[in-house]
Amino acid sequence: MKDTICALATAPGRGAIAIVRVSGPDSLFLYRKITKSSSLPKPRVFTLKNFYDTDGEVIDKGLVVFFKSPNSYTGEDMLEFHVHGGNIVSSLLIKTLILHGARMAEPGEFTKRAFLNGKMDLLQAEAVDEIISAKTELQYRKALSKLKGKLSRELEPVLELIKRILMEIEARIEFEDDVGPLDRNKVKTYFEELEGKINDIINRAKGGKFIQNGIKVVIYGKTNVGKSTLFNKILGEERAIVTPYAGTTRDVVHEEVDIAGIPVRFIDTAGIRDAKDPVEKIGIERTRNALKEADIIIYVREPGDERHSLNVDKPIIYVLNKIDLLGESSKDELYDAEVPVSALTGEGMDKLIDRLQKEIKERFYRENAVILKARELAILEDVKKEVGDAKRLLEERIDEIELVSFHLNEAYRKHRELLGFGELPEEVLNSIFENFCIGK
């Protein structure tokens, strides 16, 4: 029998309410001990109670709710104590629960138990952490869809097709005299459908990579063309800063904002010129490295500067800055291929932001994108390889039908591993859940 675990389920620190979660076979025993109640709680009904320590002193007065197995998050008997916020009350309550026989939960252990008890598959379990870690609404909605089982349902036909082909192949291995020769055209159709479904999900995961990991927009140009002013103006327009980083103009400076649901890291770089100062040389070298890693480049120049080709295979938005220094007649002659702005006054910034949003949506946003963790994508790639090997053997080596069966069985096993079915090594499970927060 599993032991009973407890943990703080809300963020530590000051707050109106803190929730302490308990799961395991001794949940009702702990309820009686903490509340000094002789009656059983009604499942899913909040009750106002005093909570007592081991000396009989009142820790707090709050709400408690009981979830009876299997109708709980973990599939086990569960309790939630809703107490006053702050660190002291919840710490005292957890200390008392441990003195009564509970133990502190490990990271992600509540969700791990939910998975082990069949409340969700492994893709859904990993989606819980994705929801908690989401930095944009789009990330959250993709993770929520995954938690609700949408991706799992899309993967079910893949498993069924592998099984269907296996039945055709293995029937010929065991009972060829009874079932007749293999209908290769039918099996070829199954393989084509199977590979199409696998490739579709893998390709959609490439779009999900940008939603999950974000993109890099590098602001590039010579010294003193107004890159930093433009950088600050863009951030001021968006106002959705997620993660700030400090730096100097001799280094790369970056800020992250949310555009179209995609985390976009803007990188302000050191100006390019022939530098003698060793520190500035390092900054310029980092600028060149940033260009290599960029997904989009904003190339800034000022009136009178020649525009140079960067010779890079990535989208470039050309910006002519400092148009506030030009007369109206000069503005009429601006290049159509550039976005004219004044980072100082804000003139033209709305057009630059619109152009940037359009570029991001067209190149990096996909409505049907799915988010796969590295583990999930690697397994799906393995499934694709095994299916491809099986198909190739069937086409090229007619007498090696046992090898075809071997590769299909490997694909079947790996696909079940993706969903968490079958025997999973404990170290694999631990590596999945160890980055979760303690109370989840």
CSV table of C-alpha atoms in Angstrom, one decimal:
chain,number,residue,atom,x,y,z
A,1,MET,CA,0.0,0.0,0.0
A,2,LYS,CA,1.3,3.5,-0.8
A,3,ASP,CA,2.1,5.9,1.9
A,4,THR,CA,0.2,9.2,2.3
A,5,ILE,CA,1.8,12.4,1.1
A,6,CYS,CA,1.3,16.1,1.8
A,7,ALA,CA,2.5,19.4,0.3
A,8,LEU,CA,1.7,23.0,-0.2
A,9,ALA,CA,-0.3,23.3,-3.4
A,10,THR,CA,-0.2,27.1,-3.7
A,11,ALA,CA,2.7,29.4,-4.2
A,12,PRO,CA,4.7,30.0,-0.9
A,13,GLY,CA,4.7,33.5,0.6
A,14,ARG,CA,2.1,36.2,1.4
A,15,GLY,CA,-1.4,35.6,0.1
A,16,ALA,CA,-5.0,35.4,1.1
A,17,ILE,CA,-5.3,31.6,1.1
A,18,ALA,CA,-2.9,28.7,1.1
A,19,ILE,CA,-3.9,25.2,0.2
A,20,VAL,CA,-2.3,22.1,1.7
A,21,ARG,CA,-3.0,18.9,-0.2
A,22,VAL,CA,-3.0,15.4,1.1
A,23,SER,CA,-3.3,12.1,-0.9
A,24,GLY,CA,-3.1,8.5,0.2
A,25,PRO,CA,-4.8,5.7,2.2
A,26,ASP,CA,-4.5,7.6,5.6
A,27,SER,CA,-6.3,10.7,4.4
A,28,LEU,CA,-9.4,10.1,6.5
A,29,PHE,CA,-7.3,9.2,9.5
A,30,LEU,CA,-5.4,12.5,9.1
A,31,TYR,CA,-8.8,14.3,8.7
A,32,ARG,CA,-9.9,13.1,12.1
A,33,LYS,CA,-6.6,13.9,13.7
A,34,ILE,CA,-6.4,17.4,12.3
A,35,THR,CA,-10.0,18.4,12.9
A,36,LYS,CA,-10.7,16.3,16.0
A,37,SER,CA,-13.9,15.1,14.3
A,38,SER,CA,-15.4,11.7,14.9
A,39,SER,CA,-17.7,11.9,11.9
A,40,LEU,CA,-16.7,11.2,8.3
A,41,PRO,CA,-16.7,14.1,5.9
A,42,LYS,CA,-19.0,14.3,2.9
A,43,PRO,CA,-17.1,14.0,-0.3
A,44,ARG,CA,-16.7,17.2,-2.3
A,45,VAL,CA,-18.3,19.4,0.4
A,46,PHE,CA,-16.4,22.2,2.0
A,47,THR,CA,-16.6,22.3,5.7
A,48,LEU,CA,-15.5,25.0,8.1
A,49,LYS,CA,-13.3,23.4,10.8
A,50,ASN,CA,-10.6,24.2,13.4
A,51,PHE,CA,-7.3,22.6,12.6
A,52,TYR,CA,-5.3,21.3,15.6
A,53,ASP,CA,-1.6,20.5,16.2
A,54,THR,CA,-0.4,17.5,18.1
A,55,ASP,CA,-0.7,19.4,21.4
A,56,GLY,CA,-4.3,20.2,20.8
A,57,GLU,CA,-3.6,23.8,20.1
A,58,VAL,CA,-5.6,25.5,17.2
A,59,ILE,CA,-3.4,26.1,14.2
A,60,ASP,CA,-6.0,27.9,12.2
A,61,LYS,CA,-9.7,27.9,11.3
A,62,GLY,CA,-10.4,27.2,7.6
A,63,LEU,CA,-12.1,25.0,5.0
A,64,VAL,CA,-11.4,21.3,4.4
A,65,VAL,CA,-12.7,19.2,1.5
A,66,PHE,CA,-12.5,15.4,1.1
A,67,PHE,CA,-12.2,13.6,-2.3
A,68,LYS,CA,-13.0,9.9,-2.1
A,69,SER,CA,-11.1,7.4,-4.3
A,70,PRO,CA,-11.3,7.0,-7.2
A,71,ASN,CA,-13.0,10.3,-7.9
A,72,SER,CA,-10.0,12.5,-7.1
A,73,TYR,CA,-7.1,14.1,-9.0
A,74,THR,CA,-4.7,11.3,-7.9
A,75,GLY,CA,-7.3,8.5,-7.9
A,76,GLU,CA,-6.7,8.1,-4.2
A,77,ASP,CA,-8.4,9.5,-1.1
A,78,MET,CA,-7.5,13.1,-1.0
A,79,LEU,CA,-7.8,16.1,1.3
A,80,GLU,CA,-7.4,19.8,0.8
A,81,PHE,CA,-7.0,22.2,3.7
A,82,HIS,CA,-7.7,25.9,2.8
A,83,VAL,CA,-6.0,28.0,5.4
A,84,HIS,CA,-4.9,31.6,5.8
A,85,GLY,CA,-2.0,32.6,3.5
A,86,GLY,CA,1.6,33.1,4.5
A,87,ASN,CA,4.3,30.7,5.3
A,88,ILE,CA,3.6,30.0,9.0
A,89,VAL,CA,0.1,28.5,9.0
A,90,SER,CA,0.7,26.1,6.1
A,91,SER,CA,4.1,25.1,7.6
A,92,LEU,CA,2.6,24.3,10.9
A,93,LEU,CA,-0.1,22.3,9.3
A,94,ILE,CA,2.3,20.3,7.1
A,95,LYS,CA,4.5,19.7,10.2
A,96,THR,CA,1.5,18.3,12.1
A,97,LEU,CA,0.5,16.1,9.2
A,98,ILE,CA,4.0,14.6,9.0
A,99,LEU,CA,4.0,14.0,12.8
A,100,HIS,CA,0.7,12.1,12.3
A,101,GLY,CA,2.4,9.8,9.7
A,102,ALA,CA,2.2,11.6,6.3
A,103,ARG,CA,5.4,12.4,4.4
A,104,MET,CA,6.4,15.4,2.3
A,105,ALA,CA,5.5,14.8,-1.4
A,106,GLU,CA,8.3,14.6,-4.0
A,107,PRO,CA,8.2,17.0,-7.0
A,108,GLY,CA,5.3,16.1,-9.2
A,109,GLU,CA,4.2,13.2,-7.1
A,110,PHE,CA,0.5,14.0,-7.1
A,111,THR,CA,0.4,14.0,-10.9
A,112,LYS,CA,2.7,10.9,-11.0
A,113,ARG,CA,0.1,9.1,-8.8
A,114,ALA,CA,-2.7,10.3,-11.1
A,115,PHE,CA,-0.9,8.8,-14.0
A,116,LEU,CA,-0.1,5.5,-12.2
A,117,ASN,CA,-3.7,5.2,-11.1
A,118,GLY,CA,-5.0,5.7,-14.7
A,119,LYS,CA,-6.5,9.2,-14.3
A,120,MET,CA,-4.5,10.4,-17.3
A,121,ASP,CA,-1.9,9.2,-19.8
A,122,LEU,CA,1.7,10.3,-19.8
A,123,LEU,CA,1.1,13.0,-22.4
A,124,GLN,CA,-1.6,14.5,-20.3
A,125,ALA,CA,0.5,14.3,-17.2
A,126,GLU,CA,3.3,16.2,-18.9
A,127,ALA,CA,0.8,18.8,-20.0
A,128,VAL,CA,0.1,19.7,-16.4
A,129,ASP,CA,3.7,21.0,-16.1
A,130,GLU,CA,3.3,22.8,-19.4
A,131,ILE,CA,0.2,24.6,-18.1
A,132,ILE,CA,2.0,25.7,-14.9
A,133,SER,CA,5.1,26.9,-16.9
A,134,ALA,CA,3.1,28.7,-19.6
A,135,LYS,CA,4.2,32.3,-20.3
A,136,THR,CA,1.7,33.2,-22.9
A,137,GLU,CA,-2.0,32.5,-23.3
A,138,LEU,CA,-1.4,30.5,-26.5
A,139,GLN,CA,1.1,28.2,-24.6
A,140,TYR,CA,-1.6,27.7,-22.0
A,141,ARG,CA,-4.3,26.9,-24.4
A,142,LYS,CA,-2.1,24.4,-26.3
A,143,ALA,CA,-1.2,22.7,-23.0
A,144,LEU,CA,-4.8,22.7,-21.8
A,145,SER,CA,-5.9,21.0,-25.1
A,146,LYS,CA,-3.2,18.4,-24.5
A,147,LEU,CA,-4.3,17.9,-20.9
A,148,LYS,CA,-7.9,17.3,-22.1
A,149,GLY,CA,-6.5,14.5,-24.3
A,150,LYS,CA,-6.8,16.0,-27.8
A,151,LEU,CA,-3.3,15.0,-28.8
A,152,SER,CA,-3.7,11.5,-27.2
A,153,ARG,CA,-6.9,11.0,-29.3
A,154,GLU,CA,-5.0,12.0,-32.4
A,155,LEU,CA,-2.3,9.4,-31.7
A,156,GLU,CA,-4.8,6.6,-31.2
A,157,PRO,CA,-5.3,6.0,-34.9
A,158,VAL,CA,-1.5,5.6,-35.3
A,159,LEU,CA,-1.5,2.8,-32.8
A,160,GLU,CA,-4.6,1.2,-34.5
A,161,LEU,CA,-2.9,1.3,-37.9
A,162,ILE,CA,0.3,-0.4,-36.5
A,163,LYS,CA,-1.9,-3.1,-35.0
A,164,ARG,CA,-3.8,-3.6,-38.2
A,165,ILE,CA,-0.6,-4.0,-40.3
A,166,LEU,CA,0.8,-6.3,-37.6
A,167,MET,CA,-2.3,-8.5,-37.8
A,168,GLU,CA,-1.9,-8.8,-41.6
A,169,ILE,CA,1.9,-9.7,-41.3
A,170,GLU,CA,1.7,-12.1,-38.3
A,171,ALA,CA,-1.2,-13.9,-39.8
A,172,ARG,CA,1.0,-14.8,-42.7
A,173,ILE,CA,3.8,-15.9,-40.4
A,174,GLU,CA,1.6,-18.3,-38.4
A,175,PHE,CA,-1.3,-19.2,-40.7
A,176,GLU,CA,-0.3,-18.5,-44.3
A,177,ASP,CA,-1.9,-21.8,-45.5
A,178,ASP,CA,-5.2,-20.8,-44.0
A,179,VAL,CA,-5.4,-17.0,-44.7
A,180,GLY,CA,-3.7,-16.9,-48.1
A,181,PRO,CA,-0.9,-14.7,-49.4
A,182,LEU,CA,-0.4,-11.1,-48.2
A,183,ASP,CA,-2.4,-8.4,-50.0
A,184,ARG,CA,0.5,-6.1,-50.6
A,185,ASN,CA,-1.6,-3.3,-52.1
A,186,LYS,CA,-3.8,-3.2,-49.0
A,187,VAL,CA,-0.8,-3.2,-46.6
A,188,LYS,CA,0.8,-0.5,-48.7
A,189,THR,CA,-2.3,1.7,-48.3
A,190,TYR,CA,-2.1,1.1,-44.5
A,191,PHE,CA,1.5,2.1,-44.5
A,192,GLU,CA,0.9,5.3,-46.4
A,193,GLU,CA,-1.9,6.3,-44.1
A,194,LEU,CA,0.2,5.5,-41.1
A,195,GLU,CA,3.2,7.5,-42.3
A,196,GLY,CA,0.9,10.4,-43.2
A,197,LYS,CA,-0.5,10.6,-39.7
A,198,ILE,CA,2.9,10.4,-38.1
A,199,ASN,CA,4.4,13.0,-40.4
A,200,ASP,CA,1.5,15.3,-39.8
A,201,ILE,CA,2.0,15.4,-36.1
A,202,ILE,CA,5.8,15.7,-36.4
A,203,ASN,CA,5.4,18.7,-38.8
A,204,ARG,CA,2.8,20.3,-36.5
A,205,ALA,CA,5.2,19.9,-33.6
A,206,LYS,CA,7.8,22.0,-35.6
A,207,GLY,CA,5.3,24.9,-35.4
A,208,GLY,CA,4.7,24.1,-31.8
A,209,LYS,CA,8.4,24.5,-31.1
A,210,PHE,CA,8.2,28.3,-31.8
A,211,ILE,CA,5.1,28.6,-29.5
A,212,GLN,CA,6.9,26.8,-26.7
A,213,ASN,CA,10.5,28.1,-27.1
A,214,GLY,CA,9.8,31.4,-28.7
A,215,ILE,CA,11.8,33.2,-31.4
A,216,LYS,CA,14.7,35.7,-31.5
A,217,VAL,CA,14.5,39.1,-33.1
A,218,VAL,CA,17.9,40.7,-33.4
A,219,ILE,CA,18.2,44.5,-33.8
A,220,TYR,CA,21.3,45.1,-35.9
A,221,GLY,CA,23.1,48.1,-37.4
A,222,LYS,CA,26.1,50.4,-37.1
A,223,THR,CA,26.8,52.4,-34.0
A,224,ASN,CA,24.7,55.4,-33.1
A,225,VAL,CA,21.9,54.6,-35.6
A,226,GLY,CA,19.3,54.4,-32.7
A,227,LYS,CA,19.1,50.7,-32.2
A,228,SER,CA,18.7,51.0,-28.4
A,229,THR,CA,16.1,53.7,-28.7
A,230,LEU,CA,14.2,51.6,-31.2
A,231,PHE,CA,14.6,48.6,-28.8
A,232,ASN,CA,13.1,50.5,-25.9
A,233,LYS,CA,10.3,52.0,-28.1
A,234,ILE,CA,9.3,48.5,-29.3
A,235,LEU,CA,9.1,47.2,-25.8
A,236,GLY,CA,7.1,50.3,-24.7
A,237,GLU,CA,4.6,49.7,-27.5
A,238,GLU,CA,4.1,46.0,-26.5
A,239,ARG,CA,4.1,46.5,-22.8
A,240,ALA,CA,3.9,42.7,-22.3
A,241,ILE,CA,7.4,42.1,-20.9
A,242,VAL,CA,7.8,38.6,-19.5
A,243,THR,CA,11.4,38.2,-18.6
A,244,PRO,CA,13.7,41.3,-18.3
A,245,TYR,CA,17.5,41.0,-18.6
A,246,ALA,CA,20.0,43.8,-17.9
A,247,GLY,CA,23.1,44.6,-19.9
A,248,THR,CA,25.0,47.4,-21.8
A,249,THR,CA,25.2,48.4,-25.4
A,250,ARG,CA,28.7,46.8,-25.5
A,251,ASP,CA,26.9,43.5,-24.9
A,252,VAL,CA,23.7,42.0,-26.1
A,253,VAL,CA,20.7,43.2,-24.2
A,254,HIS,CA,17.4,41.2,-24.4
A,255,GLU,CA,13.8,41.4,-23.3
A,256,GLU,CA,11.0,39.0,-23.9
A,257,VAL,CA,7.5,40.0,-25.0
A,258,ASP,CA,4.3,38.2,-26.1
A,259,ILE,CA,3.4,38.7,-29.8
A,260,ALA,CA,0.5,36.6,-31.2
A,261,GLY,CA,1.0,34.2,-28.3
A,262,ILE,CA,4.6,33.5,-29.2
A,263,PRO,CA,7.4,34.5,-26.8
A,264,VAL,CA,9.6,36.9,-28.8
A,265,ARG,CA,13.0,37.8,-27.4
A,266,PHE,CA,14.2,41.1,-28.7
A,267,ILE,CA,18.0,41.4,-28.7
A,268,ASP,CA,19.7,44.8,-28.9
A,269,THR,CA,23.3,44.4,-30.1
A,270,ALA,CA,26.5,46.3,-30.1
A,271,GLY,CA,27.0,48.5,-33.2
A,272,ILE,CA,29.1,47.2,-36.0
A,273,ARG,CA,32.3,49.1,-36.7
A,274,ASP,CA,36.1,48.7,-36.8
A,275,ALA,CA,36.7,48.7,-33.1
A,276,LYS,CA,40.1,48.9,-31.3
A,277,ASP,CA,38.8,48.6,-27.7
A,278,PRO,CA,39.0,44.9,-26.7
A,279,VAL,CA,35.7,45.0,-24.7
A,280,GLU,CA,33.9,46.5,-27.7
A,281,LYS,CA,35.4,43.9,-30.0
A,282,ILE,CA,33.9,41.2,-27.7
A,283,GLY,CA,30.5,42.9,-28.0
A,284,ILE,CA,30.8,43.0,-31.8
A,285,GLU,CA,31.6,39.3,-31.9
A,286,ARG,CA,28.6,38.6,-29.8
A,287,THR,CA,26.5,40.6,-32.3
A,288,ARG,CA,27.7,38.4,-35.1
A,289,ASN,CA,26.8,35.3,-33.0
A,290,ALA,CA,23.4,36.7,-32.3
A,291,LEU,CA,22.8,37.2,-36.0
A,292,LYS,CA,23.5,33.5,-36.6
A,293,GLU,CA,20.9,32.5,-34.0
A,294,ALA,CA,18.3,35.1,-35.0
A,295,ASP,CA,14.9,34.1,-36.4
A,296,ILE,CA,14.2,37.6,-37.6
A,297,ILE,CA,16.6,40.5,-38.1
A,298,ILE,CA,15.6,44.2,-37.8
A,299,TYR,CA,18.3,46.0,-39.8
A,300,VAL,CA,18.5,49.7,-38.7
A,301,ARG,CA,20.2,52.5,-40.6
A,302,GLU,CA,19.9,56.2,-40.6
A,303,PRO,CA,19.6,58.8,-43.4
A,304,GLY,CA,22.8,59.0,-45.4
A,305,ASP,CA,24.0,55.4,-44.5
A,306,GLU,CA,24.4,52.9,-47.2
A,307,ARG,CA,22.4,49.7,-46.8
A,308,HIS,CA,24.5,46.5,-46.9
A,309,SER,CA,23.5,43.0,-47.7
A,310,LEU,CA,23.8,40.6,-44.8
A,311,ASN,CA,23.8,37.4,-46.9
A,312,VAL,CA,21.7,35.4,-44.4
A,313,ASP,CA,18.9,33.0,-45.2
A,314,LYS,CA,16.4,34.5,-42.7
A,315,PRO,CA,13.8,37.3,-42.9
A,316,ILE,CA,15.1,40.8,-42.6
A,317,ILE,CA,13.0,43.9,-41.8
A,318,TYR,CA,14.9,47.0,-43.1
A,319,VAL,CA,14.3,50.1,-40.9
A,320,LEU,CA,15.3,53.7,-41.8
A,321,ASN,CA,15.5,55.4,-38.4
A,322,LYS,CA,15.7,59.2,-37.5
A,323,ILE,CA,13.2,60.4,-40.1
A,324,ASP,CA,12.5,63.2,-37.7
A,325,LEU,CA,15.7,64.7,-39.1
A,326,LEU,CA,14.4,64.7,-42.7
A,327,GLY,CA,12.2,67.4,-44.4
A,328,GLU,CA,8.8,66.4,-45.7
A,329,SER,CA,10.1,66.4,-49.3
A,330,SER,CA,12.8,63.9,-48.3
A,331,LYS,CA,10.3,61.7,-46.6
A,332,ASP,CA,8.4,61.3,-49.9
A,333,GLU,CA,11.5,59.8,-51.5
A,334,LEU,CA,12.0,57.0,-48.9
A,335,TYR,CA,12.6,53.5,-50.2
A,336,ASP,CA,9.5,51.4,-50.4
A,337,ALA,CA,11.4,48.3,-49.2
A,338,GLU,CA,12.2,50.0,-45.8
A,339,VAL,CA,10.1,50.9,-42.8
A,340,PRO,CA,10.7,54.6,-42.1
A,341,VAL,CA,10.5,55.4,-38.4
A,342,SER,CA,11.6,57.8,-35.7
A,343,ALA,CA,12.4,55.8,-32.6
A,344,LEU,CA,12.8,59.1,-30.8
A,345,THR,CA,9.3,60.6,-31.6
A,346,GLY,CA,7.5,57.3,-32.3
A,347,GLU,CA,6.6,58.2,-35.8
A,348,GLY,CA,6.2,55.1,-38.0
A,349,MET,CA,6.5,52.7,-35.0
A,350,ASP,CA,2.9,51.4,-35.5
A,351,LYS,CA,3.8,50.3,-39.1
A,352,LEU,CA,7.0,48.6,-37.8
A,353,ILE,CA,5.0,46.8,-35.1
A,354,ASP,CA,2.4,45.7,-37.7
A,355,ARG,CA,5.1,44.5,-40.1
A,356,LEU,CA,6.7,42.5,-37.3
A,357,GLN,CA,3.5,41.0,-36.1
A,358,LYS,CA,2.6,40.0,-39.7
A,359,GLU,CA,6.1,38.4,-40.2
A,360,ILE,CA,5.8,36.4,-37.0
A,361,LYS,CA,2.2,35.2,-37.7
A,362,GLU,CA,3.0,34.2,-41.2
A,363,ARG,CA,6.3,32.5,-40.5
A,364,PHE,CA,6.0,31.1,-37.0
A,365,TYR,CA,2.4,30.8,-36.0
A,366,ARG,CA,0.4,27.7,-36.9
A,367,GLU,CA,-3.2,27.3,-35.8
A,368,ASN,CA,-2.9,23.5,-35.7
A,369,ALA,CA,0.5,23.3,-34.0
A,370,VAL,CA,1.1,20.9,-31.2
A,371,ILE,CA,3.6,21.2,-28.4
A,372,LEU,CA,5.8,18.1,-27.9
A,373,LYS,CA,8.5,17.9,-25.3
A,374,ALA,CA,11.9,16.6,-26.4
A,375,ARG,CA,11.2,13.1,-25.0
A,376,GLU,CA,7.8,12.9,-26.8
A,377,LEU,CA,9.2,14.1,-30.2
A,378,ALA,CA,12.2,11.7,-29.9
A,379,ILE,CA,9.9,8.7,-29.3
A,380,LEU,CA,7.6,9.7,-32.2
A,381,GLU,CA,10.7,10.0,-34.5
A,382,ASP,CA,11.7,6.5,-33.4
A,383,VAL,CA,8.2,5.3,-34.3
A,384,LYS,CA,8.5,6.9,-37.7
A,385,LYS,CA,11.9,5.2,-38.2
A,386,GLU,CA,10.7,1.7,-37.2
A,387,VAL,CA,7.6,2.1,-39.5
A,388,GLY,CA,9.8,3.2,-42.4
A,389,ASP,CA,12.2,0.3,-41.9
A,390,ALA,CA,9.3,-2.2,-41.8
A,391,LYS,CA,7.8,-0.7,-45.0
A,392,ARG,CA,11.2,-0.7,-46.8
A,393,LEU,CA,11.8,-4.4,-45.9
A,394,LEU,CA,8.4,-5.4,-47.1
A,395,GLU,CA,9.0,-3.7,-50.5
A,396,GLU,CA,12.6,-4.8,-51.0
A,397,ARG,CA,13.0,-8.2,-49.1
A,398,ILE,CA,9.9,-10.2,-49.6
A,399,ASP,CA,11.3,-13.2,-47.7
A,400,GLU,CA,12.1,-11.2,-44.5
A,401,ILE,CA,8.6,-10.9,-43.2
A,402,GLU,CA,9.7,-11.8,-39.7
A,403,LEU,CA,11.9,-8.7,-39.7
A,404,VAL,CA,9.0,-6.6,-40.8
A,405,SER,CA,7.0,-7.9,-37.8
A,406,PHE,CA,10.0,-7.1,-35.6
A,407,HIS,CA,10.1,-3.4,-36.6
A,408,LEU,CA,6.4,-3.0,-36.4
A,409,ASN,CA,6.4,-4.5,-32.9
A,410,GLU,CA,9.1,-2.0,-31.9
A,411,ALA,CA,7.0,0.8,-33.3
A,412,TYR,CA,4.0,-0.4,-31.4
A,413,ARG,CA,6.0,-0.7,-28.1
A,414,LYS,CA,7.5,2.8,-28.6
A,415,HIS,CA,4.2,4.3,-29.4
A,416,ARG,CA,2.7,2.9,-26.2
A,417,GLU,CA,5.7,4.3,-24.3
A,418,LEU,CA,4.8,7.7,-25.6
A,419,LEU,CA,1.4,7.5,-24.0
A,420,GLY,CA,2.9,5.8,-20.9
A,421,PHE,CA,1.5,2.3,-21.4
A,422,GLY,CA,3.4,-0.8,-20.6
A,423,GLU,CA,6.3,-1.1,-18.2
A,424,LEU,CA,8.2,2.2,-17.8
A,425,PRO,CA,11.5,2.2,-15.9
A,426,GLU,CA,11.3,4.1,-12.6
A,427,GLU,CA,14.2,6.4,-13.7
A,428,VAL,CA,12.2,7.4,-16.8
A,429,LEU,CA,9.2,8.3,-14.7
A,430,ASN,CA,11.3,10.2,-12.2
A,431,SER,CA,13.0,12.2,-14.9
A,432,ILE,CA,9.6,13.3,-16.3
A,433,PHE,CA,8.2,14.4,-12.9
A,434,GLU,CA,11.3,15.7,-11.1
A,435,ASN,CA,10.9,19.2,-12.6
A,436,PHE,CA,7.3,19.6,-11.4
A,437,CYS,CA,6.6,21.8,-8.4
A,438,ILE,CA,6.3,19.9,-5.1
A,439,GLY,CA,2.5,20.3,-4.7
A,440,LYS,CA,1.6,19.2,-8.2
